[in-house]
Amino acid sequence: MSPQDIRKVLVLGAGKVGSTVADMVAEYHHLPVTLADRTHAHAEPGDRLVERIVLDVEEDAALAAVLAGHQVVINALPFYVTVRVATAARAQGVHYFDLTEDVSATSAIRALAEDASTVLMPQCGLAPGVIGMLGMQLAGRFETLHDLHLRVGALTRHATNRLRYNFTWSIDGLINEYCNPCAAVVQGRPVSLQPLEGHETLVLDGEAFEAFNTSGGLGTLGETLAGRVRNLDYKSLRYPGHRDAMDFLLHDLRLVERRDLLRQVLEHAVPHSREDVVIVFASASGERGGRFEQQTRLARIDGGRLRGVDRTAIELATAAGVVGVFELLHTGRLPSHGFVGQEQVSLEAFLSTRVGDCYAALGDTKTAAPTAPAVPHRALRAGRRVRSNSAKQT
């Protein structure tokens, strides 16, 4: 199926992020969207582009039937159904995107992508997602890359509790990244680090933060930069004090061994907030032009309105990540099939999309290169040739 043949998009998960994804596709691409969830959601009167339906993705026949009527599926469901949906999409010949940070799910999707007739691209949100594009761009600025540090925070604007934190996104996603091993590169070797470790403090634009290891944010970037970077890591940004409080819950109270109970405690005690900000920071250092240099990039993303609805910063930032790469597929600037990693997309190409303005602060007009199509994933280049709708692959 040619990317230009895309006529209808399926979005799975009608939560805050999934609904924002659906509205973003409708707003910027004027394509009909089916927004599916297990529970019935009230349709907006007069909305001719977004149709809401009830669907349980754990019913294989029902999922296959709905997929058959679409050319693209964007999966905004929890990580534990990721592989099920990706498997069904591959079987139906539907292009697949998701927002997962789960490492094992991504590995499974990568295996599914072998000989797939359509694109399978997981980890397309913020982190993993856009942060990988930014990291790859900074890495390319150095003849010899020493250190690449990526930091992202989805934060409430007013942290008044002892955790210094309110939920601005998924509780399940937070638990997953606080409890699972974290990929990194240390002294040129791929390693697995413990979550919540690697604590550091930093000041960005005069505001104090802490950062520590969390799982999944690197995506496949560590593999792509293998042999090119000395030290590479991803950490979450939080307000000072949060890490110690979470360490007490997870390790002193041993809730890391009882994640269902941890979820109940957090859901009961930690409020959700729609007053949020997303902070994206990256720094890279290495040899450039015969001297040791460092480059940094910082963006603060705020909430806004989309199709008449107020959206939080994390909703817009996450949705823009996946809708941007969807646009690159639709316009022939992604490989036409197989596994695609986040860092295969140039940051300039992403920022040139209709939703790229969300991350405009990451642009570098002084040294920006012309936009280019994404290249086939490293693992696929070693095997069979990957077709592309672009005239030239770089």
PDB file of C-alpha atoms in Angstrom, residues 42 46 73 78 89 94 111 114 117 139 145 153-154 174 181 207 219 308 390 393:
ATOM      1  CA  HIS A  42     -19.910  11.026  23.786  1.00  0.00           C
ATOM      2  CA  GLY A  46     -21.525  18.120  14.144  1.00  0.00           C
ATOM      3  CA  VAL A  73      -3.544   2.838  13.153  1.00  0.00           C
ATOM      4  CA  PRO A  78      -1.441   1.186  27.610  1.00  0.00           C
ATOM      5  CA  ALA A  89      -2.044  -4.368  12.239  1.00  0.00           C
ATOM      6  CA  VAL A  94      -2.092  -1.468   8.139  1.00  0.00           C
ATOM      7  CA  ALA A 111      10.716  -8.709  15.172  1.00  0.00           C
ATOM      8  CA  GLU A 114      10.709  -8.336   9.382  1.00  0.00           C
ATOM      9  CA  SER A 117       4.483  -4.827   3.937  1.00  0.00           C
ATOM     10  CA  ALA A 139      25.224  13.870  17.643  1.00  0.00           C
ATOM     11  CA  LEU A 145      31.015  12.504  19.930  1.00  0.00           C
ATOM     12  CA  GLY A 153      10.184  16.573  32.280  1.00  0.00           C
ATOM     13  CA  ALA A 154       6.375  16.475  32.203  1.00  0.00           C
ATOM     14  CA  LEU A 174       5.106   6.367  35.191  1.00  0.00           C
ATOM     15  CA  PRO A 181      15.935  -1.166  33.813  1.00  0.00           C
ATOM     16  CA  GLU A 207      14.995  27.141  37.688  1.00  0.00           C
ATOM     17  CA  GLY A 219      14.234   4.065  22.467  1.00  0.00           C
ATOM     18  CA  GLY A 308     -12.063  24.285  20.550  1.00  0.00           C
ATOM     19  CA  SER A 390      11.576   9.278  -1.945  1.00  0.00           C
ATOM     20  CA  GLN A 393      17.802   7.771   0.405  1.00  0.00           C
TER      21      GLN A 393
END
